[in-house]
Coordinates of C-alpha atoms in Angstrom, one line a residue:
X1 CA 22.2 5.1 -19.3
X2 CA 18.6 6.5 -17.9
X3 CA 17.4 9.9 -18.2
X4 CA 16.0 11.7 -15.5
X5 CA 12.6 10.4 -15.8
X6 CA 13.1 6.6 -16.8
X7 CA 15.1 7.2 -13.5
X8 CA 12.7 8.9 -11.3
X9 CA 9.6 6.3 -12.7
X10 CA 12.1 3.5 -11.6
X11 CA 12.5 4.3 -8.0
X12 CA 8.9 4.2 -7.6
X13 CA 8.3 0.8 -9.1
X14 CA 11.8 -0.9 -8.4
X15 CA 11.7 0.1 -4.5
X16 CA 9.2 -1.1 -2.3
X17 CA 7.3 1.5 -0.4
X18 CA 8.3 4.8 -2.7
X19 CA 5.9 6.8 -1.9
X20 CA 7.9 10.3 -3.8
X21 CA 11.3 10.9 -4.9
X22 CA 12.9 13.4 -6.9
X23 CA 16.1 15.1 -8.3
X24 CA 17.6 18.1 -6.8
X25 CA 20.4 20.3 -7.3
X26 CA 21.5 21.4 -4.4
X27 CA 23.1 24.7 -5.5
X28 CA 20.1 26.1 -6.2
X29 CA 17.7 24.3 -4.0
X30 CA 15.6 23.4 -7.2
X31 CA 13.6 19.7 -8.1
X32 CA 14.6 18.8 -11.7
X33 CA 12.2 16.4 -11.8
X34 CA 10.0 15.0 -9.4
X35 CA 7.3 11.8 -9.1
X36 CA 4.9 10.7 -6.5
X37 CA 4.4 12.7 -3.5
X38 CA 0.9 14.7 -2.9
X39 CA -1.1 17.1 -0.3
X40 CA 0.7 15.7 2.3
X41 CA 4.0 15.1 0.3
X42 CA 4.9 18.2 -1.5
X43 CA 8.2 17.3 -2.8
X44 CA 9.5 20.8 -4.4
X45 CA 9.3 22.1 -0.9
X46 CA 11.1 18.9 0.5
X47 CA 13.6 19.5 -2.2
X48 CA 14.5 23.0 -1.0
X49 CA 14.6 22.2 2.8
X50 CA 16.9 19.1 2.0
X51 CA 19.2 21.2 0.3
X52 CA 19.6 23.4 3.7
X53 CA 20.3 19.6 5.7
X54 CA 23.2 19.1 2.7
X55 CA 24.9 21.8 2.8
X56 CA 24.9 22.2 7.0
X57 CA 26.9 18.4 6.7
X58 CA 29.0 19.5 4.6
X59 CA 30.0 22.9 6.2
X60 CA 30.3 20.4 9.3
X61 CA 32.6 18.2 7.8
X62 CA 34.6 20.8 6.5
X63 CA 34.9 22.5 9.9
X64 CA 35.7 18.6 11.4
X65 CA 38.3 18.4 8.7
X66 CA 36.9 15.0 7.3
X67 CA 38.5 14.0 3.6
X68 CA 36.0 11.9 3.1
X69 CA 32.8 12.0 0.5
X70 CA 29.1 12.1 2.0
X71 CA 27.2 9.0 0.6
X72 CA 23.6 9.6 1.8
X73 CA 21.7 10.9 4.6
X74 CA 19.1 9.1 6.6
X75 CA 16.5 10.9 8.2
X76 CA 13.8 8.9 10.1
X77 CA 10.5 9.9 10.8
X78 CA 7.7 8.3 12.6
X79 CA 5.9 6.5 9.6
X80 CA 8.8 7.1 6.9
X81 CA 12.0 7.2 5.8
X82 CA 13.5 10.0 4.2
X83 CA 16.6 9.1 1.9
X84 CA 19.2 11.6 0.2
X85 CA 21.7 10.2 -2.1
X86 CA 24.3 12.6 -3.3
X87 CA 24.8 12.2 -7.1
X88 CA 28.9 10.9 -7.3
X89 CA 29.3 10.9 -11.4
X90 CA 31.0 13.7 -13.0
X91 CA 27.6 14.5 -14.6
X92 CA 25.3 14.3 -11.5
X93 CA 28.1 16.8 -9.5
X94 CA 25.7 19.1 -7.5
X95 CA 22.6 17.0 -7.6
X96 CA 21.0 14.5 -5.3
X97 CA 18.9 11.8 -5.4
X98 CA 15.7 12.6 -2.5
X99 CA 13.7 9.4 -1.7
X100 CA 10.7 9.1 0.5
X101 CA 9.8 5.8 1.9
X102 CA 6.9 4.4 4.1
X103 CA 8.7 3.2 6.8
X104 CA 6.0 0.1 7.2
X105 CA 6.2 -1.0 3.5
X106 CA 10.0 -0.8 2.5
X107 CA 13.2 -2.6 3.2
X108 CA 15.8 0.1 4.4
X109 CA 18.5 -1.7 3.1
X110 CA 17.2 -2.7 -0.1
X111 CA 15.6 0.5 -0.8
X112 CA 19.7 2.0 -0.6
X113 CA 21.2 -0.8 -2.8
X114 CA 18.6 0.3 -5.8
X115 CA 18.9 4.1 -5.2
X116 CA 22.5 3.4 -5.6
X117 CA 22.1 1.3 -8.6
X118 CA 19.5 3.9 -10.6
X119 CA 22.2 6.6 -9.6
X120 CA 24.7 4.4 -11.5
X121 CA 22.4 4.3 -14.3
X122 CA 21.2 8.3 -14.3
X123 CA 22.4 10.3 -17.0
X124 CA 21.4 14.1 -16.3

């Protein structure tokens, strides 16, 4: 088991092209802990707008009537990847997992199997 930071300093050596990623509960909107980002990357605002995109899928999922957990959520951008990994342990309940990725330097894929993996590992 991994703390939150063993976690978060993982992600940004483990997956190719991190360029920020953090932990967020989404009840409140708040970064628990964040690495990487800057000027252009400010991830405690990410972490609070990314919180509104959560809860709209699940209110639409709920109004679909789907029975069916949310994984992750891909948002693409011109030069990066933007990667939200809802938390699935009994621990990590209302947190996700918020991974930016330049989109020239990083294996899509890839970068989803080791999110998965450190979430696996995450102990909050």
């Amino acid at each position: 088991m991994a703390n939150v930071e063993v976690s978060l300093k993982e992600a940004m050596t483990a997956i190719e092209g991190a360029l920020g990623v953090a932990l967020v509960d989404y009840t409140s909107g708040m970064a628990l802990g964040t690495l990487g980002g800057g000027k252009e990357l400010d991830l405690t605002v990410a972490a609070a707008g990314n919180t509104d995109v959560i809860r709209a899928k699940v209110r639409t999922m709920e109004m679909l009537g789907l029975q069916d957990d949310l994984e992750d959520i891909l948002i693409t951008l011109g030069t990066q990847y933007h990667l939200i990994r809802l938390l699935r342990s009994r621990t990590g309940s209302g947190l996700f997992l918020y991974l930016v990725l330049d989109k020239q330097n990083s294996n899509l894929a890839m970068a989803r199997h080791r999110l998965r993996r450190i979430e696996a590992d995450l102990e909050v």
